[in-house]
PDB file of C-alpha atoms and ligand atoms in Angstrom:
ATOM      1  CA  MET A   1       0.000   0.000   0.000  1.00  0.00           C
ATOM      2  CA  HIS A   2       1.213   3.487  -0.793  1.00  0.00           C
ATOM      3  CA  PRO A   3       1.335   6.140   1.984  1.00  0.00           C
ATOM      4  CA  PHE A   4      -1.483   8.645   1.887  1.00  0.00           C
ATOM      5  CA  ARG A   5      -2.826  11.608   3.813  1.00  0.00           C
ATOM      6  CA  SER A   6      -6.247  12.876   4.658  1.00  0.00           C
ATOM      7  CA  ASP A   7      -7.348  16.382   5.542  1.00  0.00           C
ATOM      8  CA  ILE A   8      -9.421  16.999   8.641  1.00  0.00           C
ATOM      9  CA  ASP A   9     -11.514  19.970   9.682  1.00  0.00           C
ATOM     10  CA  PHE A  10     -11.146  20.212  13.465  1.00  0.00           C
ATOM     11  CA  GLN A  11     -14.375  22.188  13.903  1.00  0.00           C
ATOM     12  CA  SER A  12     -16.762  20.060  11.845  1.00  0.00           C
ATOM     13  CA  GLY A  13     -14.923  16.740  11.931  1.00  0.00           C
ATOM     14  CA  ALA A  14     -15.103  16.432   8.142  1.00  0.00           C
ATOM     15  CA  MET A  15     -12.436  14.158   6.635  1.00  0.00           C
ATOM     16  CA  SER A  16     -11.366  14.287   3.012  1.00  0.00           C
ATOM     17  CA  ARG A  17     -11.452  10.519   2.490  1.00  0.00           C
ATOM     18  CA  GLY A  18     -12.987   7.459   4.073  1.00  0.00           C
ATOM     19  CA  VAL A  19     -16.442   5.980   4.537  1.00  0.00           C
ATOM     20  CA  LEU A  20     -19.046   8.245   6.157  1.00  0.00           C
ATOM     21  CA  ARG A  21     -21.732   6.734   8.374  1.00  0.00           C
ATOM     22  CA  THR A  22     -24.614   8.609   9.999  1.00  0.00           C
ATOM     23  CA  ARG A  23     -26.685   7.724  13.060  1.00  0.00           C
ATOM     24  CA  ARG A  24     -30.086   9.275  13.649  1.00  0.00           C
ATOM     25  CA  VAL A  25     -32.296   8.820  16.707  1.00  0.00           C
ATOM     26  CA  SER A  26     -34.264   6.186  14.739  1.00  0.00           C
ATOM     27  CA  ASP A  27     -31.058   4.133  14.428  1.00  0.00           C
ATOM     28  CA  MET A  28     -30.628   4.176  18.213  1.00  0.00           C
ATOM     29  CA  LEU A  29     -34.088   3.628  19.690  1.00  0.00           C
ATOM     30  CA  ASP A  30     -32.883   0.920  22.067  1.00  0.00           C
ATOM     31  CA  TYR A  31     -29.862   2.873  23.242  1.00  0.00           C
ATOM     32  CA  PHE A  32     -31.404   5.844  25.037  1.00  0.00           C
ATOM     33  CA  ALA A  33     -32.837   5.378  28.528  1.00  0.00           C
ATOM     34  CA  ASP A  34     -36.023   7.323  27.754  1.00  0.00           C
ATOM     35  CA  LYS A  35     -37.574   5.115  25.047  1.00  0.00           C
ATOM     36  CA  GLY A  36     -40.679   7.338  24.800  1.00  0.00           C
ATOM     37  CA  ALA A  37     -38.600  10.466  24.149  1.00  0.00           C
ATOM     38  CA  ALA A  38     -36.514   8.574  21.594  1.00  0.00           C
ATOM     39  CA  ARG A  39     -39.605   7.341  19.728  1.00  0.00           C
ATOM     40  CA  GLU A  40     -41.105  10.830  19.741  1.00  0.00           C
ATOM     41  CA  ALA A  41     -37.909  12.417  18.374  1.00  0.00           C
ATOM     42  CA  ALA A  42     -37.608   9.718  15.707  1.00  0.00           C
ATOM     43  CA  GLU A  43     -41.204  10.229  14.592  1.00  0.00           C
ATOM     44  CA  ASP A  44     -40.825  14.016  14.608  1.00  0.00           C
ATOM     45  CA  ARG A  45     -37.711  15.220  12.772  1.00  0.00           C
ATOM     46  CA  ASP A  46     -35.475  12.247  13.466  1.00  0.00           C
ATOM     47  CA  PRO A  47     -32.361  14.344  14.189  1.00  0.00           C
ATOM     48  CA  LEU A  48     -28.835  13.366  13.314  1.00  0.00           C
ATOM     49  CA  VAL A  49     -27.114  12.316  16.556  1.00  0.00           C
ATOM     50  CA  TYR A  50     -23.631  11.685  15.181  1.00  0.00           C
ATOM     51  CA  GLN A  51     -21.641  10.853  12.113  1.00  0.00           C
ATOM     52  CA  TYR A  52     -18.252   9.257  11.677  1.00  0.00           C
ATOM     53  CA  THR A  53     -15.789   8.625   8.915  1.00  0.00           C
ATOM     54  CA  THR A  54     -13.326   5.744   8.946  1.00  0.00           C
ATOM     55  CA  ILE A  55     -10.520   5.400   6.447  1.00  0.00           C
ATOM     56  CA  ASP A  56     -11.168   2.328   4.343  1.00  0.00           C
ATOM     57  CA  LEU A  57      -8.195   0.094   5.234  1.00  0.00           C
ATOM     58  CA  PRO A  58      -7.832  -3.689   5.391  1.00  0.00           C
ATOM     59  CA  GLU A  59      -9.167  -4.844   8.756  1.00  0.00           C
ATOM     60  CA  GLU A  60      -6.088  -6.827   9.666  1.00  0.00           C
ATOM     61  CA  SER A  61      -3.351  -6.532  12.244  1.00  0.00           C
ATOM     62  CA  GLY A  62      -0.513  -4.302  11.154  1.00  0.00           C
ATOM     63  CA  HIS A  63      -2.799  -1.616   9.797  1.00  0.00           C
ATOM     64  CA  VAL A  64      -3.896   1.285  11.984  1.00  0.00           C
ATOM     65  CA  LEU A  65      -7.530   2.192  11.414  1.00  0.00           C
ATOM     66  CA  HIS A  66      -8.408   5.801  12.080  1.00  0.00           C
ATOM     67  CA  GLY A  67     -11.255   8.175  11.630  1.00  0.00           C
ATOM     68  CA  MET A  68     -13.216  11.174  12.796  1.00  0.00           C
ATOM     69  CA  THR A  69     -16.431  11.378  14.784  1.00  0.00           C
ATOM     70  CA  THR A  70     -18.779  14.347  15.212  1.00  0.00           C
ATOM     71  CA  ILE A  71     -21.500  14.120  17.855  1.00  0.00           C
ATOM     72  CA  TYR A  72     -24.031  16.929  17.610  1.00  0.00           C
ATOM     73  CA  PRO A  73     -25.302  18.753  20.712  1.00  0.00           C
ATOM     74  CA  GLY A  74     -28.686  17.599  21.951  1.00  0.00           C
ATOM     75  CA  LEU A  75     -30.694  15.529  24.394  1.00  0.00           C
ATOM     76  CA  VAL A  76     -33.080  12.607  24.203  1.00  0.00           C
ATOM     77  CA  GLY A  77     -35.106  13.073  27.348  1.00  0.00           C
ATOM     78  CA  ARG A  78     -32.381  14.056  29.816  1.00  0.00           C
ATOM     79  CA  GLU A  79     -29.650  12.007  28.166  1.00  0.00           C
ATOM     80  CA  TYR A  80     -27.002  13.687  26.028  1.00  0.00           C
ATOM     81  CA  TYR A  81     -26.486  12.677  22.414  1.00  0.00           C
ATOM     82  CA  MET A  82     -23.901   9.927  22.341  1.00  0.00           C
ATOM     83  CA  THR A  83     -22.422   7.196  20.180  1.00  0.00           C
ATOM     84  CA  LYS A  84     -23.869   3.687  20.334  1.00  0.00           C
ATOM     85  CA  GLY A  85     -20.652   2.494  21.920  1.00  0.00           C
ATOM     86  CA  HIS A  86     -19.101  -0.925  21.529  1.00  0.00           C
ATOM     87  CA  TYR A  87     -16.566  -3.492  22.602  1.00  0.00           C
ATOM     88  CA  HIS A  88     -13.965  -4.429  20.078  1.00  0.00           C
ATOM     89  CA  ARG A  89     -14.738  -7.887  18.690  1.00  0.00           C
ATOM     90  CA  GLU A  90     -11.106  -8.656  19.432  1.00  0.00           C
ATOM     91  CA  ARG A  91     -11.318  -7.680  23.113  1.00  0.00           C
ATOM     92  CA  ALA A  92      -7.552  -7.245  23.481  1.00  0.00           C
ATOM     93  CA  ALA A  93      -7.512  -4.275  21.066  1.00  0.00           C
ATOM     94  CA  GLY A  94      -7.249  -0.778  22.591  1.00  0.00           C
ATOM     95  CA  GLU A  95      -7.887   2.649  21.096  1.00  0.00           C
ATOM     96  CA  VAL A  96      -6.997   6.339  21.427  1.00  0.00           C
ATOM     97  CA  TYR A  97      -9.570   9.152  21.236  1.00  0.00           C
ATOM     98  CA  LEU A  98      -8.089  12.616  20.619  1.00  0.00           C
ATOM     99  CA  CYS A  99     -10.586  15.419  21.232  1.00  0.00           C
ATOM    100  CA  LEU A 100     -10.311  18.318  18.787  1.00  0.00           C
ATOM    101  CA  SER A 101     -13.382  20.415  19.518  1.00  0.00           C
ATOM    102  CA  GLY A 102     -16.299  20.543  21.933  1.00  0.00           C
ATOM    103  CA  LEU A 103     -16.823  18.966  25.344  1.00  0.00           C
ATOM    104  CA  GLY A 104     -17.560  15.364  26.069  1.00  0.00           C
ATOM    105  CA  LYS A 105     -17.417  12.432  28.396  1.00  0.00           C
ATOM    106  CA  LEU A 106     -15.913   9.118  27.437  1.00  0.00           C
ATOM    107  CA  VAL A 107     -17.828   6.389  29.243  1.00  0.00           C
ATOM    108  CA  MET A 108     -16.100   3.039  29.549  1.00  0.00           C
ATOM    109  CA  GLU A 109     -16.927  -0.300  31.068  1.00  0.00           C
ATOM    110  CA  ARG A 110     -15.423  -3.756  31.367  1.00  0.00           C
ATOM    111  CA  GLU A 111     -17.259  -7.069  31.282  1.00  0.00           C
ATOM    112  CA  ASP A 112     -16.347  -7.679  34.930  1.00  0.00           C
ATOM    113  CA  GLY A 113     -18.335  -4.551  35.858  1.00  0.00           C
ATOM    114  CA  GLU A 114     -15.468  -2.061  36.242  1.00  0.00           C
ATOM    115  CA  THR A 115     -16.398   1.413  34.966  1.00  0.00           C
ATOM    116  CA  ALA A 116     -14.582   4.651  34.116  1.00  0.00           C
ATOM    117  CA  VAL A 117     -15.514   8.091  32.784  1.00  0.00           C
ATOM    118  CA  LEU A 118     -13.001  10.583  31.341  1.00  0.00           C
ATOM    119  CA  ASP A 119     -13.587  14.207  30.361  1.00  0.00           C
ATOM    120  CA  MET A 120     -12.948  15.058  26.719  1.00  0.00           C
ATOM    121  CA  GLU A 121     -11.949  18.583  25.745  1.00  0.00           C
ATOM    122  CA  PRO A 122      -9.810  19.993  22.952  1.00  0.00           C
ATOM    123  CA  GLY A 123      -6.288  18.672  23.389  1.00  0.00           C
ATOM    124  CA  THR A 124      -7.073  15.613  25.512  1.00  0.00           C
ATOM    125  CA  ALA A 125      -6.033  12.176  24.300  1.00  0.00           C
ATOM    126  CA  CYS A 126      -7.985   9.467  26.107  1.00  0.00           C
ATOM    127  CA  TYR A 127      -6.697   5.924  26.143  1.00  0.00           C
ATOM    128  CA  VAL A 128      -9.186   3.063  25.955  1.00  0.00           C
ATOM    129  CA  PRO A 129      -7.202   0.032  27.108  1.00  0.00           C
ATOM    130  CA  PRO A 130      -7.936  -3.494  25.843  1.00  0.00           C
ATOM    131  CA  TYR A 131     -11.171  -5.046  27.210  1.00  0.00           C
ATOM    132  CA  TRP A 132     -13.028  -1.752  27.766  1.00  0.00           C
ATOM    133  CA  ALA A 133     -16.275  -0.917  25.949  1.00  0.00           C
ATOM    134  CA  HIS A 134     -16.404   2.765  25.043  1.00  0.00           C
ATOM    135  CA  ARG A 135     -19.002   5.408  24.244  1.00  0.00           C
ATOM    136  CA  ALA A 136     -18.570   9.177  23.805  1.00  0.00           C
ATOM    137  CA  CYS A 137     -21.252  11.664  24.910  1.00  0.00           C
ATOM    138  CA  ASN A 138     -21.490  15.326  23.886  1.00  0.00           C
ATOM    139  CA  VAL A 139     -22.101  17.373  27.041  1.00  0.00           C
ATOM    140  CA  GLY A 140     -21.432  20.769  25.413  1.00  0.00           C
ATOM    141  CA  GLU A 141     -23.310  23.211  23.238  1.00  0.00           C
ATOM    142  CA  LYS A 142     -21.380  22.689  20.031  1.00  0.00           C
ATOM    143  CA  PRO A 143     -20.383  19.565  18.123  1.00  0.00           C
ATOM    144  CA  LEU A 144     -17.992  17.214  19.914  1.00  0.00           C
ATOM    145  CA  VAL A 145     -15.275  16.311  17.415  1.00  0.00           C
ATOM    146  CA  PHE A 146     -12.637  13.646  17.987  1.00  0.00           C
ATOM    147  CA  PHE A 147     -10.084  11.570  16.122  1.00  0.00           C
ATOM    148  CA  ALA A 148      -9.903   7.856  16.899  1.00  0.00           C
ATOM    149  CA  SER A 149      -7.215   5.333  16.079  1.00  0.00           C
ATOM    150  CA  PHE A 150      -7.305   1.581  16.690  1.00  0.00           C
ATOM    151  CA  PRO A 151      -5.704  -1.681  15.475  1.00  0.00           C
ATOM    152  CA  GLY A 152      -6.810  -3.033  12.117  1.00  0.00           C
ATOM    153  CA  HIS A 153      -7.915  -6.385  13.514  1.00  0.00           C
ATOM    154  CA  ALA A 154     -10.020  -4.868  16.358  1.00  0.00           C
ATOM    155  CA  GLY A 155     -13.458  -5.372  14.785  1.00  0.00           C
ATOM    156  CA  HIS A 156     -16.626  -4.096  16.473  1.00  0.00           C
ATOM    157  CA  ASP A 157     -19.116  -5.840  18.759  1.00  0.00           C
ATOM    158  CA  TYR A 158     -22.218  -3.646  19.052  1.00  0.00           C
ATOM    159  CA  GLY A 159     -24.526  -6.448  20.164  1.00  0.00           C
ATOM    160  CA  THR A 160     -23.299  -6.651  23.760  1.00  0.00           C
ATOM    161  CA  VAL A 161     -23.879  -2.932  24.405  1.00  0.00           C
ATOM    162  CA  GLU A 162     -27.176  -2.991  22.504  1.00  0.00           C
ATOM    163  CA  GLN A 163     -28.378  -5.787  24.773  1.00  0.00           C
ATOM    164  CA  TYR A 164     -27.011  -4.691  28.161  1.00  0.00           C
ATOM    165  CA  GLY A 165     -26.308  -0.971  27.745  1.00  0.00           C
ATOM    166  CA  PHE A 166     -23.691   0.846  29.800  1.00  0.00           C
ATOM    167  CA  ALA A 167     -24.113   1.010  33.567  1.00  0.00           C
ATOM    168  CA  ASN A 168     -23.289   4.729  33.598  1.00  0.00           C
ATOM    169  CA  ARG A 169     -25.432   7.254  31.736  1.00  0.00           C
ATOM    170  CA  VAL A 170     -24.625  10.918  31.176  1.00  0.00           C
ATOM    171  CA  GLU A 171     -27.566  13.244  31.688  1.00  0.00           C
ATOM    172  CA  ASN A 172     -28.473  16.902  31.986  1.00  0.00           C
ATOM    173  CA  HIS A 173     -30.308  17.687  35.231  1.00  0.00           C
ATOM    174  CA  GLY A 174     -31.469  21.303  35.339  1.00  0.00           C
ATOM    175  CA  GLY A 175     -28.495  22.495  33.259  1.00  0.00           C
ATOM    176  CA  LYS A 176     -25.936  20.402  35.146  1.00  0.00           C
ATOM    177  CA  THR A 177     -24.094  17.422  33.681  1.00  0.00           C
ATOM    178  CA  VAL A 178     -24.564  14.370  35.859  1.00  0.00           C
ATOM    179  CA  VAL A 179     -23.076  10.905  35.488  1.00  0.00           C
ATOM    180  CA  ILE A 180     -25.718   8.484  36.657  1.00  0.00           C
ATOM    181  CA  ASP A 181     -23.941   5.594  38.323  1.00  0.00           C
ATOM    182  CA  PRO A 182     -26.338   2.958  39.630  1.00  0.00           C
ATOM    183  CA  MET A 183     -23.629   1.513  41.875  1.00  0.00           C
ATOM    184  CA  PRO A 184     -21.454   4.442  43.022  1.00  0.00           C
ATOM    185  CA  GLU A 185     -19.850   2.382  45.776  1.00  0.00           C
ATOM    186  CA  GLY A 186     -18.547  -0.131  43.252  1.00  0.00           C
ATOM    187  CA  ARG A 187     -19.927  -3.359  41.948  1.00  0.00           C
ATOM    188  CA  GLY A 188     -18.244  -5.614  44.463  1.00  0.00           C
ATOM    189  CA  LEU A 189     -16.729  -7.714  41.713  1.00  0.00           C
TER     190      LEU A 189
HETATM  191  C1  PAN B   1     -14.800   5.003  16.876  1.00  0.00           C
HETATM  192  C2  PAN B   1     -16.324   4.810  16.749  1.00  0.00           C
HETATM  193  C3  PAN B   1     -17.099   6.066  16.374  1.00  0.00           C
HETATM  194  C4  PAN B   1     -18.613   5.825  16.325  1.00  0.00           C
HETATM  195  O1  PAN B   1     -14.227   5.243  15.636  1.00  0.00           O
HETATM  196  O2  PAN B   1     -16.579   3.780  15.820  1.00  0.00           O
HETATM  197  O3  PAN B   1     -16.839   7.066  17.310  1.00  0.00           O
HETATM  198  O4  PAN B   1     -19.074   5.198  17.478  1.00  0.00           O
HETATM  199  P1  PAN B   1     -19.787   3.768  17.401  1.00  0.00           P
HETATM  200  O5  PAN B   1     -18.871   2.881  16.598  1.00  0.00           O
HETATM  201  O6  PAN B   1     -19.902   3.324  18.815  1.00  0.00           O
HETATM  202  O7  PAN B   1     -21.094   3.936  16.690  1.00  0.00           O
HETATM  203  C5  PAN B   1     -14.279   3.729  17.510  1.00  0.00           C
HETATM  204  O8  PAN B   1     -14.371   3.584  18.693  1.00  0.00           O
HETATM  205  N1  PAN B   1     -13.790   2.786  16.706  1.00  0.00           N
HETATM  206  O9  PAN B   1     -13.332   1.618  17.199  1.00  0.00           O
HETATM  207 ZN1   ZN B   2     -13.695   1.476  19.266  1.00  0.00          ZN
END
């Protein structure tokens, strides 16, 4: 393969090459806590929640997949717009999220119940170690834009998160950002 470059707009998250995917509320009905609010939004104007572009590279070890994500500002019920979130199919594959614009929270969780939440702001690189599911939430008023890079063989497992969700949810309560942790004292695992 020949070396190549891509051009990125830090404000919008647009990338000059790669495959663009979009996620509207109707694509995520089972992901938001407030199913009624999600259904209503989907039936109304079905807003764009996020979009992401991944460079089209062979999904094999040795390559470094990378791409841009833009999560728009907004709420479904009290919950901030967020990505679906996933484990890597190959659990031992980590990832780096580099925030370029906006404000976010990176919610992570392991299958043994361990959880973590990191703040994302321009200039922060967050490391998602192997075995951690990850989801980004936009807690600001403008688009949250980040660059992500992960091993070619990582693959994506959306089913586990779709079925069980994340323990922690990020919500807006009266203008304040709150991380809802159902077991703040730990899961005793
Ligand atoms: C990211 C994500 C991207 C979209 O590139 O794929 O932010 O989020 P979902 O994949 O959860 O819809 C990444 O983590 N890749 O592995
Ligand atoms: Zn990932």
